[in-house]
mmCIF file of C-alpha atoms and ligand atoms in Angstrom:
data_model
loop_
_atom_site.group_PDB
_atom_site.id
_atom_site.type_symbol
_atom_site.label_atom_id
_atom_site.label_comp_id
_atom_site.label_asym_id
_atom_site.label_seq_id
_atom_site.Cartn_x
_atom_site.Cartn_y
_atom_site.Cartn_z
ATOM 1 C CA UNK P 1 8.953 20.256 1.802
ATOM 2 C CA UNK P 2 8.859 18.837 5.145
ATOM 3 C CA UNK P 3 6.649 15.855 5.643
ATOM 4 C CA UNK P 4 4.915 14.505 8.531
ATOM 5 C CA UNK P 5 4.006 10.862 9.022
ATOM 6 C CA UNK P 6 0.748 10.523 11.468
ATOM 7 C CA UNK P 7 -2.132 8.024 12.372
ATOM 8 C CA UNK P 8 -4.846 8.698 9.845
ATOM 9 C CA UNK P 9 -8.158 10.133 11.102
ATOM 10 C CA UNK P 10 -11.580 9.685 9.664
ATOM 11 C CA UNK P 11 -11.408 13.327 8.219
ATOM 12 C CA UNK P 12 -8.453 12.142 5.958
ATOM 13 C CA UNK P 13 -10.471 9.527 4.014
ATOM 14 C CA UNK P 14 -10.820 11.854 1.083
ATOM 15 C CA UNK P 15 -7.257 12.837 0.907
ATOM 16 C CA UNK P 16 -6.305 9.146 1.223
ATOM 17 C CA UNK P 17 -8.790 8.219 -1.649
ATOM 18 C CA UNK P 18 -7.422 10.985 -3.994
ATOM 19 C CA UNK P 19 -3.776 9.793 -3.407
ATOM 20 C CA UNK P 20 -5.092 6.306 -3.982
ATOM 21 C CA UNK P 21 -6.500 7.092 -7.551
ATOM 22 C CA UNK P 22 -3.724 9.459 -8.483
ATOM 23 C CA UNK P 23 -0.851 7.373 -7.291
ATOM 24 C CA UNK P 24 -2.524 4.672 -9.798
ATOM 25 C CA UNK P 25 -2.617 6.808 -12.384
ATOM 26 C CA UNK P 26 0.990 8.128 -12.102
ATOM 27 C CA UNK P 27 2.971 5.065 -11.202
ATOM 28 C CA UNK P 28 0.777 2.346 -13.222
ATOM 29 C CA UNK P 29 0.472 4.286 -16.502
ATOM 30 C CA UNK P 30 3.316 2.283 -18.170
ATOM 31 C CA UNK P 31 1.752 -1.150 -17.397
ATOM 32 C CA UNK P 32 -2.170 -0.848 -16.861
ATOM 33 C CA UNK P 33 -4.372 0.119 -19.643
ATOM 34 C CA UNK P 34 -5.751 3.639 -19.935
ATOM 35 C CA UNK P 35 -9.378 2.068 -19.722
ATOM 36 C CA UNK P 36 -8.627 0.483 -16.273
ATOM 37 C CA UNK P 37 -6.864 3.728 -14.931
ATOM 38 C CA UNK P 38 -9.804 6.103 -16.396
ATOM 39 C CA UNK P 39 -12.431 3.880 -14.518
ATOM 40 C CA UNK P 40 -10.916 4.748 -11.038
ATOM 41 C CA UNK P 41 -13.220 7.036 -8.969
ATOM 42 C CA UNK P 42 -12.417 9.095 -5.913
ATOM 43 C CA UNK P 43 -15.736 8.594 -4.721
ATOM 44 C CA UNK P 44 -15.496 4.819 -4.892
ATOM 45 C CA UNK P 45 -12.228 4.875 -3.114
ATOM 46 C CA UNK P 46 -13.468 7.315 -0.116
ATOM 47 C CA UNK P 47 -16.522 4.733 0.505
ATOM 48 C CA UNK P 48 -13.821 2.160 0.765
ATOM 49 C CA UNK P 49 -11.617 3.834 2.923
ATOM 50 C CA UNK P 50 -14.646 4.897 5.137
ATOM 51 C CA UNK P 51 -14.860 1.225 5.733
ATOM 52 C CA UNK P 52 -11.529 0.998 7.623
ATOM 53 C CA UNK P 53 -12.923 3.471 10.212
ATOM 54 C CA UNK P 54 -16.273 1.595 10.523
ATOM 55 C CA UNK P 55 -14.697 -1.505 12.097
ATOM 56 C CA UNK P 56 -11.599 0.028 13.737
ATOM 57 C CA UNK P 57 -8.984 -2.944 14.491
ATOM 58 C CA UNK P 58 -6.297 -1.857 16.974
ATOM 59 C CA UNK P 59 -3.817 -4.444 15.334
ATOM 60 C CA UNK P 60 -3.976 -2.694 11.966
ATOM 61 C CA UNK P 61 -2.361 0.528 11.260
ATOM 62 C CA UNK P 62 -3.222 3.348 8.676
ATOM 63 C CA UNK P 63 -0.502 6.056 8.602
ATOM 64 C CA UNK P 64 -0.548 9.115 6.242
ATOM 65 C CA UNK P 65 1.960 11.436 4.895
ATOM 66 C CA UNK P 66 1.096 14.968 5.074
ATOM 67 C CA UNK P 67 2.770 18.346 3.714
ATOM 68 C CA UNK P 68 3.329 21.209 5.879
ATOM 69 C CA UNK P 69 0.460 22.708 3.935
ATOM 70 C CA UNK P 70 -1.817 20.037 5.238
ATOM 71 C CA UNK P 71 -2.044 17.878 1.970
ATOM 72 C CA UNK P 72 -2.198 14.217 2.039
ATOM 73 C CA UNK P 73 0.565 13.003 -0.286
ATOM 74 C CA UNK P 74 0.839 9.056 0.789
ATOM 75 C CA UNK P 75 -0.588 6.588 3.067
ATOM 76 C CA UNK P 76 0.017 2.763 4.158
ATOM 77 C CA UNK P 77 -2.028 0.273 5.871
ATOM 78 C CA UNK P 78 -1.317 -2.934 7.358
ATOM 79 C CA UNK P 79 -2.978 -5.454 9.718
ATOM 80 C CA UNK P 80 -3.853 -9.114 10.451
ATOM 81 C CA UNK P 81 -3.952 -11.183 7.388
ATOM 82 C CA UNK P 82 -7.512 -11.192 5.625
ATOM 83 C CA UNK P 83 -8.827 -14.450 4.909
ATOM 84 C CA UNK P 84 -8.718 -14.412 1.397
ATOM 85 C CA UNK P 85 -4.970 -14.029 1.502
ATOM 86 C CA UNK P 86 -4.157 -16.215 4.371
ATOM 87 C CA UNK P 87 -3.316 -19.349 2.448
ATOM 88 C CA UNK P 88 -1.474 -17.786 -0.515
ATOM 89 C CA UNK P 89 0.621 -15.358 1.398
ATOM 90 C CA UNK P 90 1.026 -17.797 4.374
ATOM 91 C CA UNK P 91 1.857 -14.626 6.479
ATOM 92 C CA UNK P 92 0.555 -13.493 10.055
ATOM 93 C CA UNK P 93 -0.073 -10.068 8.617
ATOM 94 C CA UNK P 94 -0.158 -8.162 5.230
ATOM 95 C CA UNK P 95 0.341 -4.731 3.964
ATOM 96 C CA UNK P 96 -2.853 -3.745 2.280
ATOM 97 C CA UNK P 97 -1.739 -0.788 0.612
ATOM 98 C CA UNK P 98 0.953 2.057 0.208
ATOM 99 C CA UNK P 99 0.900 4.688 -2.357
ATOM 100 C CA UNK P 100 2.729 8.084 -2.550
ATOM 101 C CA UNK P 101 2.429 10.832 -5.305
ATOM 102 C CA UNK P 102 5.175 11.060 -7.641
ATOM 103 C CA UNK P 103 6.082 14.451 -6.089
ATOM 104 C CA UNK P 104 7.341 12.722 -2.875
ATOM 105 C CA UNK P 105 8.857 9.598 -4.028
ATOM 106 C CA UNK P 106 12.503 8.818 -3.450
ATOM 107 C CA UNK P 107 12.970 10.966 -0.461
ATOM 108 C CA UNK P 108 12.466 8.049 2.320
ATOM 109 C CA UNK P 109 8.801 8.822 2.854
ATOM 110 C CA UNK P 110 8.031 5.253 1.712
ATOM 111 C CA UNK P 111 10.550 3.844 4.028
ATOM 112 C CA UNK P 112 9.075 5.812 7.128
ATOM 113 C CA UNK P 113 5.414 4.742 6.269
ATOM 114 C CA UNK P 114 6.385 1.211 5.814
ATOM 115 C CA UNK P 115 8.567 1.306 9.102
ATOM 116 C CA UNK P 116 5.802 2.732 11.166
ATOM 117 C CA UNK P 117 3.189 -0.134 9.858
ATOM 118 C CA UNK P 118 5.837 -2.792 10.276
ATOM 119 C CA UNK P 119 6.811 -1.587 13.949
ATOM 120 C CA UNK P 120 3.113 -1.573 14.838
ATOM 121 C CA UNK P 121 2.661 -4.985 13.599
ATOM 122 C CA UNK P 122 5.595 -6.364 15.133
ATOM 123 C CA UNK P 123 4.577 -4.738 18.571
ATOM 124 C CA UNK P 124 1.260 -6.599 18.285
ATOM 125 C CA UNK P 125 3.160 -9.779 17.956
ATOM 126 C CA UNK P 126 3.174 -10.570 14.267
ATOM 127 C CA UNK P 127 6.220 -12.419 13.173
ATOM 128 C CA UNK P 128 5.366 -12.483 9.248
ATOM 129 C CA UNK P 129 4.040 -9.869 6.652
ATOM 130 C CA UNK P 130 3.207 -10.506 3.288
ATOM 131 C CA UNK P 131 1.950 -8.247 0.417
ATOM 132 C CA UNK P 132 1.226 -8.603 -3.516
ATOM 133 C CA UNK P 133 2.671 -6.231 -5.865
ATOM 134 C CA UNK P 134 2.536 -6.027 -9.640
ATOM 135 C CA UNK P 135 5.211 -8.106 -11.265
ATOM 136 C CA UNK P 136 6.015 -5.458 -13.612
ATOM 137 C CA UNK P 137 6.159 -2.623 -10.942
ATOM 138 C CA UNK P 138 9.799 -2.698 -10.655
ATOM 139 C CA UNK P 139 10.277 0.484 -8.413
ATOM 140 C CA UNK P 140 7.956 -0.787 -5.753
ATOM 141 C CA UNK P 141 9.738 -4.370 -6.054
ATOM 142 C CA UNK P 142 13.100 -2.769 -5.565
ATOM 143 C CA UNK P 143 11.654 -0.851 -2.510
ATOM 144 C CA UNK P 144 10.373 -3.950 -0.852
ATOM 145 C CA UNK P 145 13.697 -5.746 -1.378
ATOM 146 C CA UNK P 146 15.621 -2.631 -0.032
ATOM 147 C CA UNK P 147 13.511 -3.025 3.117
ATOM 148 C CA UNK P 148 14.299 -6.787 3.333
ATOM 149 C CA UNK P 149 11.412 -8.429 1.403
ATOM 150 C CA UNK P 150 11.933 -11.574 -0.435
ATOM 151 C CA UNK P 151 9.819 -12.406 -3.420
ATOM 152 C CA UNK P 152 7.657 -15.651 -3.577
ATOM 153 C CA UNK P 153 4.680 -17.010 -5.263
ATOM 154 C CA UNK P 154 2.956 -15.361 -8.228
ATOM 155 C CA UNK P 155 -0.669 -15.236 -9.292
ATOM 156 C CA UNK P 156 -2.527 -13.748 -12.196
ATOM 157 C CA UNK P 157 -6.003 -12.053 -12.030
ATOM 158 C CA UNK P 158 -8.269 -9.835 -13.689
ATOM 159 C CA UNK P 159 -7.867 -6.171 -12.738
ATOM 160 C CA UNK P 160 -10.595 -4.346 -14.237
ATOM 161 C CA UNK P 161 -10.711 -6.282 -17.537
ATOM 162 C CA UNK P 162 -6.846 -6.599 -18.032
ATOM 163 C CA UNK P 163 -5.005 -9.943 -16.890
ATOM 164 C CA UNK P 164 -1.984 -9.006 -14.393
ATOM 165 C CA UNK P 165 0.471 -10.865 -12.771
ATOM 166 C CA UNK P 166 1.208 -10.326 -8.988
ATOM 167 C CA UNK P 167 4.412 -11.361 -7.067
ATOM 168 C CA UNK P 168 4.224 -11.974 -3.274
ATOM 169 C CA UNK P 169 6.627 -10.522 -1.019
ATOM 170 C CA UNK P 170 7.531 -11.762 2.505
ATOM 171 C CA UNK P 171 9.072 -9.691 5.467
ATOM 172 C CA UNK P 172 10.033 -11.366 8.758
ATOM 173 C CA UNK P 173 9.442 -9.215 11.820
ATOM 174 C CA UNK P 174 11.556 -9.263 14.938
ATOM 175 C CA UNK P 175 10.975 -6.861 17.967
HETATM 176 C C1 COA Q 1 7.113 2.204 -3.682
HETATM 177 C C2 COA Q 1 6.986 3.397 -2.916
HETATM 178 C C3 COA Q 1 5.944 3.196 -1.548
HETATM 179 C C4 COA Q 1 8.379 3.891 -2.380
HETATM 180 O O1 COA Q 1 8.341 4.827 -1.595
HETATM 181 P P1 COA Q 1 9.780 6.003 -1.678
HETATM 182 O O2 COA Q 1 9.470 6.915 -0.539
HETATM 183 O O3 COA Q 1 9.593 6.446 -3.122
HETATM 184 O O4 COA Q 1 10.966 5.022 -1.283
HETATM 185 P P2 COA Q 1 12.155 5.553 -0.307
HETATM 186 O O5 COA Q 1 12.486 6.920 -0.795
HETATM 187 O O6 COA Q 1 11.676 5.327 0.926
HETATM 188 O O7 COA Q 1 13.252 4.466 -0.745
HETATM 189 C C5 COA Q 1 13.700 3.490 0.082
HETATM 190 C C6 COA Q 1 14.465 2.568 -0.546
HETATM 191 O O8 COA Q 1 13.755 1.632 -1.659
HETATM 192 C C7 COA Q 1 14.765 1.645 -2.795
HETATM 193 N N1 COA Q 1 13.797 2.124 -3.944
HETATM 194 C C8 COA Q 1 12.886 3.108 -3.823
HETATM 195 N N2 COA Q 1 12.098 3.515 -5.003
HETATM 196 C C9 COA Q 1 13.009 3.025 -5.940
HETATM 197 C C10 COA Q 1 13.028 3.047 -7.220
HETATM 198 N N3 COA Q 1 12.319 3.623 -8.011
HETATM 199 N N4 COA Q 1 14.132 2.108 -7.945
HETATM 200 C C11 COA Q 1 14.819 1.530 -7.415
HETATM 201 N N5 COA Q 1 14.816 1.472 -5.708
HETATM 202 C C12 COA Q 1 14.069 2.167 -5.266
HETATM 203 C C13 COA Q 1 15.970 2.388 -2.689
HETATM 204 O O9 COA Q 1 16.632 1.410 -2.162
HETATM 205 C C14 COA Q 1 15.582 3.199 -1.846
HETATM 206 O O10 COA Q 1 16.683 3.707 -1.046
HETATM 207 P P3 COA Q 1 17.500 4.999 -1.538
HETATM 208 O O11 COA Q 1 16.679 5.988 -1.990
HETATM 209 O O12 COA Q 1 18.508 5.334 -0.392
HETATM 210 O O13 COA Q 1 18.550 4.462 -2.597
HETATM 211 C C15 COA Q 1 6.398 4.400 -3.644
HETATM 212 O O14 COA Q 1 7.311 4.609 -4.955
HETATM 213 C C16 COA Q 1 5.195 4.480 -4.268
HETATM 214 O O15 COA Q 1 4.305 5.061 -3.725
HETATM 215 N N6 COA Q 1 4.950 4.043 -5.402
HETATM 216 C C17 COA Q 1 3.922 3.850 -6.347
HETATM 217 C C18 COA Q 1 2.679 3.109 -5.680
HETATM 218 C C19 COA Q 1 3.320 1.720 -5.548
HETATM 219 O O16 COA Q 1 3.578 1.038 -6.497
HETATM 220 N N7 COA Q 1 2.817 1.155 -4.395
HETATM 221 C C20 COA Q 1 3.174 -0.431 -4.068
HETATM 222 C C21 COA Q 1 1.711 -0.963 -4.382
HETATM 223 S S1 COA Q 1 1.912 -2.943 -4.064
#
């Protein structure tokens, strides 16, 4: 299966939302409660992702991974740091989300998505990028470390009724 990485367009929102929900269910089943995963809704995520198109920001980038059959199987989004994360992450930009379906993992698609977002952020003058990852999400942590990220602060929060711990990762960008 060949996978194309391209800029997302508004018609992709349902595909992105579907990957977001299925990605959580596949990837988080070992450390999030069945109740938290059952409560996810493609409709809710679709509305959330429509928001990304309502106020387009040229300094942000949303990329999708698409099969040759036209199915969205992954996405990644990064941009200027949000107000709520500026102090804690302490970086100029952040990765808001990166998700792949199980069937396309470990084929370099994550690296291509992340590289595309990081290149865009570097080209827009950002020098540091941060993100939060669940502490127990070891595959993603190994992935971020393979791409040069370094772990830092931790925080815990209530995720749909379950207390979870997240770890911050930081990437330095060079042009
Ligand atoms: C994390 C994720 C984006 C990685 O994407 P991917 O396409 O599977 O990763 P790649 O094939 O590009 O891997 C690049 C490198 O990262 C490291 N890596 C990736 N997955 C790994 C794993 N499961 N275990 C250990 N190292 C891993 C390896 O060094 C890999 O290089 P290699 O395959 O040559 O050894 C993907 O697994 C995913 O979507 N996970 C579920 C969602 C998620 O957890 N998102 C993060 C939310 S904060």
